[in-house]
Amino acid sequence: MAKTKTVKKAPAKAMAKAAPRTAPKPAAAKAAPAKAVVAKAATSTPTSMAGTSGQGLVRLLEDDGTVQKGKDPNLPEATLLFLYEQMVQVREFDRRMLMLQRQGRIGFYGPILGQEAATVGSVAALESRDWIFPALREGAAAMMRGLSLTEAINQLIGNGADRCKGRQMPCHYTFKEGHYYGMSSVIGTQLSHAVGAAMAARIRGDDVVVLGYLGDGATSANDFHCGMNFAGVYQSPCVLFCQNNQWAISVPISKQSASETLAQKGKAYGMPFVRVDGNDVLAVYTVTQQAAARARRGDGPTFIEAVTYRRLGHSSSDDPTRYRDEAEVKAWEKKDPVDRFRAYLQKRGLWSEAKEVAFKEQIAQRVNDAIAAAEKNGPPADETLVTDVYAHVPQQLKDQLADVLALEGRGVNQGAFPL
Amino acid sequence: MTATQQKAGEAKAGTKVMTMLEAITDAMRTEMRNDDRVVVFGEDVGKKGGVFGATAGLFEEFGEKRCFDTPLSECGIIGTAIGMAVYGIRPIAEIQFLDFIYPAFDQIVSEAAKMRYRSGGEYTCPMVIRSPYGGGIRGGHYHSQSAEAYFCHTPGLKVVIPSTPADAKGLLIASIRDEDPVMFLEPKRIYRHGKGEVPLGEHVVPLGKARIAREGTDVTVLCYGAMVSVCEAAAETAAQAGRSVEIVDLRTLVPLDEATVLESVKKTGRCVVVYEAPKTCGYGAELSALVAEKCIEHLEGPIVRVAGFDTPFPYTLEHLYMPDEKRVLAGIEKTFVW
Ligand SMILES: Cc1ncc(C[n+]2csc(CCOP(=O)(O)OP(=O)(O)O)c2C)c(N)n1
Ligand SMILES: [Mg+2]
């Protein structure tokens, strides 16, 4: 039962109890001071949003990894290395999962190649007690919050050890201890949930902000508009983070919205907005941290548009050559977020070829071990077909299951997901 | 091999062997050539040709004016389709998966369905909402559901579900020509299975006429969509055990061909209803009530429903959830021994 007393400061509630299992970052997050130039952009006023696509884009790193003059946020070394390692890990994980899908070992996969910085940089900027409401491509966030690779692969397989008990398609992770929300496939619906959760945190007096993700396509969905409107009206302590990867399956951003930028949609809902280079992990980290700080101070929500690119197909079932020009993909390869950040680290003497080789080997091994461990698990028990529909399994459902299990022979799961 | 399955090259003159998907594309192409009021739109239907390929080639043939991609908003797709229909053109709106239709539910049930009635017949809403539905493709909760009952429960909508390529074409053309809003639900599991002969050019299968998919004398099985071939397989097995099964493929749930349904049940005296949606309040519940109400005196056993579970649609355990041949056979037996 919920207690009726209002808790002003709630240091350790159930939700704050489970700390992430990895991530040496919380201290680092506090250590990085906000840079004035970014803060200004982040609190965009009508004048600063007037730019066209190129303008108003917050960017700290050049494509070659050189940091723009006077703009290095000087993050602590541990944070920098954490960011890099997470980006490399998710890239390798992604590559391997796509391979498993091709080999028929998992049914479907939605890759994030090219978007590593946007996810990793934004999640890392939060405190571990903050909540995350992911969209399609933020699985890395769950892993950064401590979901083990094996557990992630259990979900992709849909086996008996999967937290959602093999009930969801691949890439629908859930991880409550890490405050990572289990989403549906319905585009955009999680946004109002994020806004409401943040309102609840404030009602309870918790020092928790919420990060809600969405894609560019989702900005067309009803739920985007109600989520944004409620966030603005109630000054919900949240950050709404749009991964503008230029495509919603085959629909390019130019056909998704006639708005000059997605970021400026924040203006209509009365909230600060910022457009950031999503392939620049330092910039993403910095603007998200500022937005989270604003929410934490009680100054309301921020809308962030991270400009990035989906380099592969929409999913394992999509062939993007049908609808887009390979030259566009090639151009974005040059802006690779991982290469760019590695170059920065190398220039700062924090990384080397030797470290790279050793680290990649280590990651590959980690993923291999996780695959092997996950593939040992069998399918979910038949009973899981009828549990969790309600808190208690109704007799009628027990009967339905018993009737089917009483029949001889067992069907097999066939078919391949076509999207 | 069922009657609907044929090898390529066997087609009669004036027909072509096609998959259901190809037949659906052919229907749209035919009507777009026939009637310049027909337009097709939805998410990814343009250059990509739809996530299943149902609109392949339409963008190339008719251009962006008549076949176009939309922003990611089902509500916007259906809302604008209603405006177009009211104005006088013939929209075919694709909803990528029936599972994603709910943002548009209000537009469908409050607006499209009631347009004619509420305006005293002044304004009408002749449009088709095409959407793949149903399980069997490892799509989990949100790419597998069978939501036909919601729409059947909404007066003003017609609900059509083909089970063969030829019917898919003929029923879709009839739907496009219909004067009222039609939910054209496509059993995606059999999109590419069971090729069949499809008449080229004009081919209309009228709405409201069921099809006897198999004649029999002992028990009637009522079904539609992807369940028809499951029932056909079960009937084949039952025949070996001496049970003669009649299969009625409803083709249109609204309007329902009551006469064919009742006639068959009166003849056989037994009735099994097969549908993959959750059992409770599914369309099969309505069929069972109809049969009980109108011909109980002819029944020699209970009316049996073989259906999906009253649970959300699973992923890994999909094969347990979906009615299969075994479950249909058990249902048939129950009408004899109870
Ligand atoms: C309401 C709804 N409509 C359609 C779909 C099918 N669908 C899945 S992902 C997608 C595109 C999403 O684009 P975006 O929001 O940009 O995210 P991205 O895939 O680029 O990460 C579509 C149309 C869906 N899942 N939900
Ligand atoms: Mg996108």
PDB file of C-alpha atoms in Angstrom, chain A residues 107-108 156-159 166-170 183-187 217-218 220-222 248-251 255-256 317-319 322-323 379-382 384-386 389 396-397 400-401 403-405 407-419, chain B residues 42-49 51-52 56-57 59-60 64 69-76 96-97 99-100 103-104 136-143 188 192 279-280 308-321 324 326-327 330 334:
ATOM      1  CA  GLY A 107      14.242 -14.343 -34.963  1.00  0.00           C
ATOM      2  CA  PHE A 108      14.740 -10.659 -35.599  1.00  0.00           C
ATOM      3  CA  LEU A 156      16.637 -11.909 -28.107  1.00  0.00           C
ATOM      4  CA  ILE A 157      16.184 -15.658 -28.140  1.00  0.00           C
ATOM      5  CA  GLY A 158      13.006 -15.502 -26.079  1.00  0.00           C
ATOM      6  CA  ASN A 159      14.097 -18.402 -23.926  1.00  0.00           C
ATOM      7  CA  GLY A 166       9.738 -15.186 -24.277  1.00  0.00           C
ATOM      8  CA  ARG A 167       6.631 -13.127 -24.805  1.00  0.00           C
ATOM      9  CA  GLN A 168       8.062 -10.228 -26.772  1.00  0.00           C
ATOM     10  CA  MET A 169       9.856  -9.960 -30.053  1.00  0.00           C
ATOM     11  CA  PRO A 170      13.631  -9.440 -29.889  1.00  0.00           C
ATOM     12  CA  MET A 183       8.373  -1.043 -24.028  1.00  0.00           C
ATOM     13  CA  SER A 184       5.805  -2.158 -26.545  1.00  0.00           C
ATOM     14  CA  SER A 185       6.352  -2.135 -30.294  1.00  0.00           C
ATOM     15  CA  VAL A 186       3.761   0.568 -30.767  1.00  0.00           C
ATOM     16  CA  ILE A 187       5.656   3.648 -31.816  1.00  0.00           C
ATOM     17  CA  GLY A 217       9.117   8.792 -37.109  1.00  0.00           C
ATOM     18  CA  ALA A 218       7.579   8.863 -33.668  1.00  0.00           C
ATOM     19  CA  SER A 220       4.272  12.072 -36.073  1.00  0.00           C
ATOM     20  CA  ALA A 221       2.470   9.846 -33.605  1.00  0.00           C
ATOM     21  CA  ASN A 222      -0.390  11.071 -31.443  1.00  0.00           C
ATOM     22  CA  ALA A 248      11.483   5.697 -40.362  1.00  0.00           C
ATOM     23  CA  ILE A 249      11.764   2.408 -42.214  1.00  0.00           C
ATOM     24  CA  SER A 250      11.627   3.762 -45.807  1.00  0.00           C
ATOM     25  CA  VAL A 251      10.212   7.181 -45.046  1.00  0.00           C
ATOM     26  CA  LYS A 255       8.462  13.269 -45.703  1.00  0.00           C
ATOM     27  CA  GLN A 256       7.977  12.769 -42.015  1.00  0.00           C
ATOM     28  CA  SER A 317      14.160  -7.976 -42.528  1.00  0.00           C
ATOM     29  CA  ASP A 318      14.587  -4.691 -44.375  1.00  0.00           C
ATOM     30  CA  ASP A 319      16.471  -4.040 -47.608  1.00  0.00           C
ATOM     31  CA  ARG A 322      15.082  -0.336 -52.409  1.00  0.00           C
ATOM     32  CA  TYR A 323      14.494   3.163 -51.218  1.00  0.00           C
ATOM     33  CA  PRO A 379      12.345 -22.425 -23.984  1.00  0.00           C
ATOM     34  CA  PRO A 380       9.896 -20.903 -21.522  1.00  0.00           C
ATOM     35  CA  ALA A 381       7.646 -23.301 -19.644  1.00  0.00           C
ATOM     36  CA  ASP A 382       4.233 -23.880 -21.215  1.00  0.00           C
ATOM     37  CA  THR A 384       4.037 -18.981 -19.034  1.00  0.00           C
ATOM     38  CA  LEU A 385       1.472 -18.791 -21.791  1.00  0.00           C
ATOM     39  CA  VAL A 386      -1.189 -18.000 -19.200  1.00  0.00           C
ATOM     40  CA  VAL A 389      -2.123 -11.832 -17.802  1.00  0.00           C
ATOM     41  CA  GLN A 396     -10.587 -20.259 -17.325  1.00  0.00           C
ATOM     42  CA  LEU A 397      -7.007 -19.761 -18.495  1.00  0.00           C
ATOM     43  CA  GLN A 400      -7.615 -23.419 -21.772  1.00  0.00           C
ATOM     44  CA  LEU A 401      -3.994 -24.423 -21.298  1.00  0.00           C
ATOM     45  CA  ASP A 403      -7.106 -28.588 -22.847  1.00  0.00           C
ATOM     46  CA  VAL A 404      -4.330 -27.873 -25.308  1.00  0.00           C
ATOM     47  CA  LEU A 405      -1.607 -29.652 -23.369  1.00  0.00           C
ATOM     48  CA  LEU A 407      -3.573 -33.189 -26.867  1.00  0.00           C
ATOM     49  CA  GLU A 408      -0.942 -35.479 -28.320  1.00  0.00           C
ATOM     50  CA  GLY A 409       2.043 -34.081 -30.143  1.00  0.00           C
ATOM     51  CA  ARG A 410       3.520 -30.662 -30.034  1.00  0.00           C
ATOM     52  CA  GLY A 411       3.619 -28.090 -32.780  1.00  0.00           C
ATOM     53  CA  VAL A 412       6.751 -26.180 -33.590  1.00  0.00           C
ATOM     54  CA  ASN A 413       7.211 -22.509 -33.923  1.00  0.00           C
ATOM     55  CA  GLN A 414       7.561 -21.711 -37.594  1.00  0.00           C
ATOM     56  CA  GLY A 415       7.555 -18.666 -39.783  1.00  0.00           C
ATOM     57  CA  ALA A 416       9.940 -15.793 -40.198  1.00  0.00           C
ATOM     58  CA  PHE A 417       9.285 -12.204 -39.305  1.00  0.00           C
ATOM     59  CA  PRO A 418       9.108 -10.234 -42.510  1.00  0.00           C
ATOM     60  CA  LEU A 419       9.685  -6.693 -41.290  1.00  0.00           C
TER      61      LEU A 419
ATOM     62  CA  GLY B  42       0.145   4.411 -45.804  1.00  0.00           C
ATOM     63  CA  GLU B  43       3.508   3.927 -44.119  1.00  0.00           C
ATOM     64  CA  ASP B  44       6.190   2.623 -46.502  1.00  0.00           C
ATOM     65  CA  VAL B  45       3.793   1.810 -49.351  1.00  0.00           C
ATOM     66  CA  GLY B  46       5.663   3.962 -51.898  1.00  0.00           C
ATOM     67  CA  LYS B  47       9.172   3.119 -53.009  1.00  0.00           C
ATOM     68  CA  LYS B  48       9.495   0.259 -50.595  1.00  0.00           C
ATOM     69  CA  GLY B  49       6.213  -1.177 -51.862  1.00  0.00           C
ATOM     70  CA  VAL B  51       6.705  -3.896 -45.647  1.00  0.00           C
ATOM     71  CA  PHE B  52       5.208  -7.086 -47.071  1.00  0.00           C
ATOM     72  CA  ALA B  56       4.978  -3.225 -55.022  1.00  0.00           C
ATOM     73  CA  GLY B  57       5.045  -1.425 -58.366  1.00  0.00           C
ATOM     74  CA  PHE B  59       4.317   3.896 -56.959  1.00  0.00           C
ATOM     75  CA  GLU B  60       6.246   3.222 -60.170  1.00  0.00           C
ATOM     76  CA  GLU B  64       3.368   9.688 -56.041  1.00  0.00           C
ATOM     77  CA  ASP B  69       4.061   7.248 -48.113  1.00  0.00           C
ATOM     78  CA  THR B  70       2.657   8.897 -45.032  1.00  0.00           C
ATOM     79  CA  PRO B  71       4.140  10.105 -41.781  1.00  0.00           C
ATOM     80  CA  LEU B  72       4.011   7.597 -38.958  1.00  0.00           C
ATOM     81  CA  SER B  73       0.473   8.280 -37.836  1.00  0.00           C
ATOM     82  CA  GLU B  74      -2.334   5.796 -38.209  1.00  0.00           C
ATOM     83  CA  CYS B  75      -4.726   8.425 -36.946  1.00  0.00           C
ATOM     84  CA  GLY B  76      -3.564  10.768 -39.687  1.00  0.00           C
ATOM     85  CA  GLN B  96       1.113  -1.629 -41.632  1.00  0.00           C
ATOM     86  CA  PHE B  97      -0.018  -4.127 -39.010  1.00  0.00           C
ATOM     87  CA  ASP B  99      -1.840  -4.238 -34.148  1.00  0.00           C
ATOM     88  CA  PHE B 100      -1.042  -0.582 -34.857  1.00  0.00           C
ATOM     89  CA  PRO B 103      -4.338   5.233 -32.688  1.00  0.00           C
ATOM     90  CA  ALA B 104      -6.893   5.392 -35.527  1.00  0.00           C
ATOM     91  CA  GLY B 136       2.083 -17.470 -37.399  1.00  0.00           C
ATOM     92  CA  ILE B 137       4.983 -15.236 -38.389  1.00  0.00           C
ATOM     93  CA  ARG B 138       6.863 -15.001 -35.083  1.00  0.00           C
ATOM     94  CA  GLY B 139       5.780 -11.457 -34.579  1.00  0.00           C
ATOM     95  CA  GLY B 140       5.041 -11.484 -30.857  1.00  0.00           C
ATOM     96  CA  HIS B 141       2.322  -9.387 -29.212  1.00  0.00           C
ATOM     97  CA  TYR B 142       2.356  -6.487 -31.562  1.00  0.00           C
ATOM     98  CA  HIS B 143       2.619  -8.096 -34.958  1.00  0.00           C
ATOM     99  CA  LYS B 188      -0.389 -12.372 -43.427  1.00  0.00           C
ATOM    100  CA  ARG B 192       3.022 -16.211 -49.666  1.00  0.00           C
ATOM    101  CA  LYS B 279     -11.807 -16.966 -27.456  1.00  0.00           C
ATOM    102  CA  THR B 280     -13.912 -14.718 -25.263  1.00  0.00           C
ATOM    103  CA  GLY B 308      -6.729 -18.504 -29.457  1.00  0.00           C
ATOM    104  CA  PHE B 309      -6.130 -18.142 -25.741  1.00  0.00           C
ATOM    105  CA  ASP B 310      -7.583 -15.369 -23.649  1.00  0.00           C
ATOM    106  CA  THR B 311      -4.090 -13.942 -23.276  1.00  0.00           C
ATOM    107  CA  PRO B 312      -1.984 -11.417 -25.147  1.00  0.00           C
ATOM    108  CA  PHE B 313      -0.253 -12.977 -28.125  1.00  0.00           C
ATOM    109  CA  PRO B 314       2.996 -14.730 -27.125  1.00  0.00           C
ATOM    110  CA  TYR B 315       6.292 -14.942 -28.985  1.00  0.00           C
ATOM    111  CA  THR B 316       8.149 -18.171 -28.259  1.00  0.00           C
ATOM    112  CA  LEU B 317       5.011 -20.166 -27.407  1.00  0.00           C
ATOM    113  CA  GLU B 318       3.114 -19.020 -30.469  1.00  0.00           C
ATOM    114  CA  HIS B 319       2.656 -22.617 -31.603  1.00  0.00           C
ATOM    115  CA  LEU B 320       0.738 -23.396 -28.427  1.00  0.00           C
ATOM    116  CA  TYR B 321      -1.421 -20.333 -28.813  1.00  0.00           C
ATOM    117  CA  ASP B 324      -3.704 -26.012 -35.310  1.00  0.00           C
ATOM    118  CA  LYS B 326      -4.719 -31.126 -33.855  1.00  0.00           C
ATOM    119  CA  ARG B 327      -6.919 -28.711 -31.979  1.00  0.00           C
ATOM    120  CA  ALA B 330     -10.182 -32.414 -31.170  1.00  0.00           C
ATOM    121  CA  LYS B 334     -16.127 -33.059 -29.288  1.00  0.00           C
TER     122      LYS B 334
END
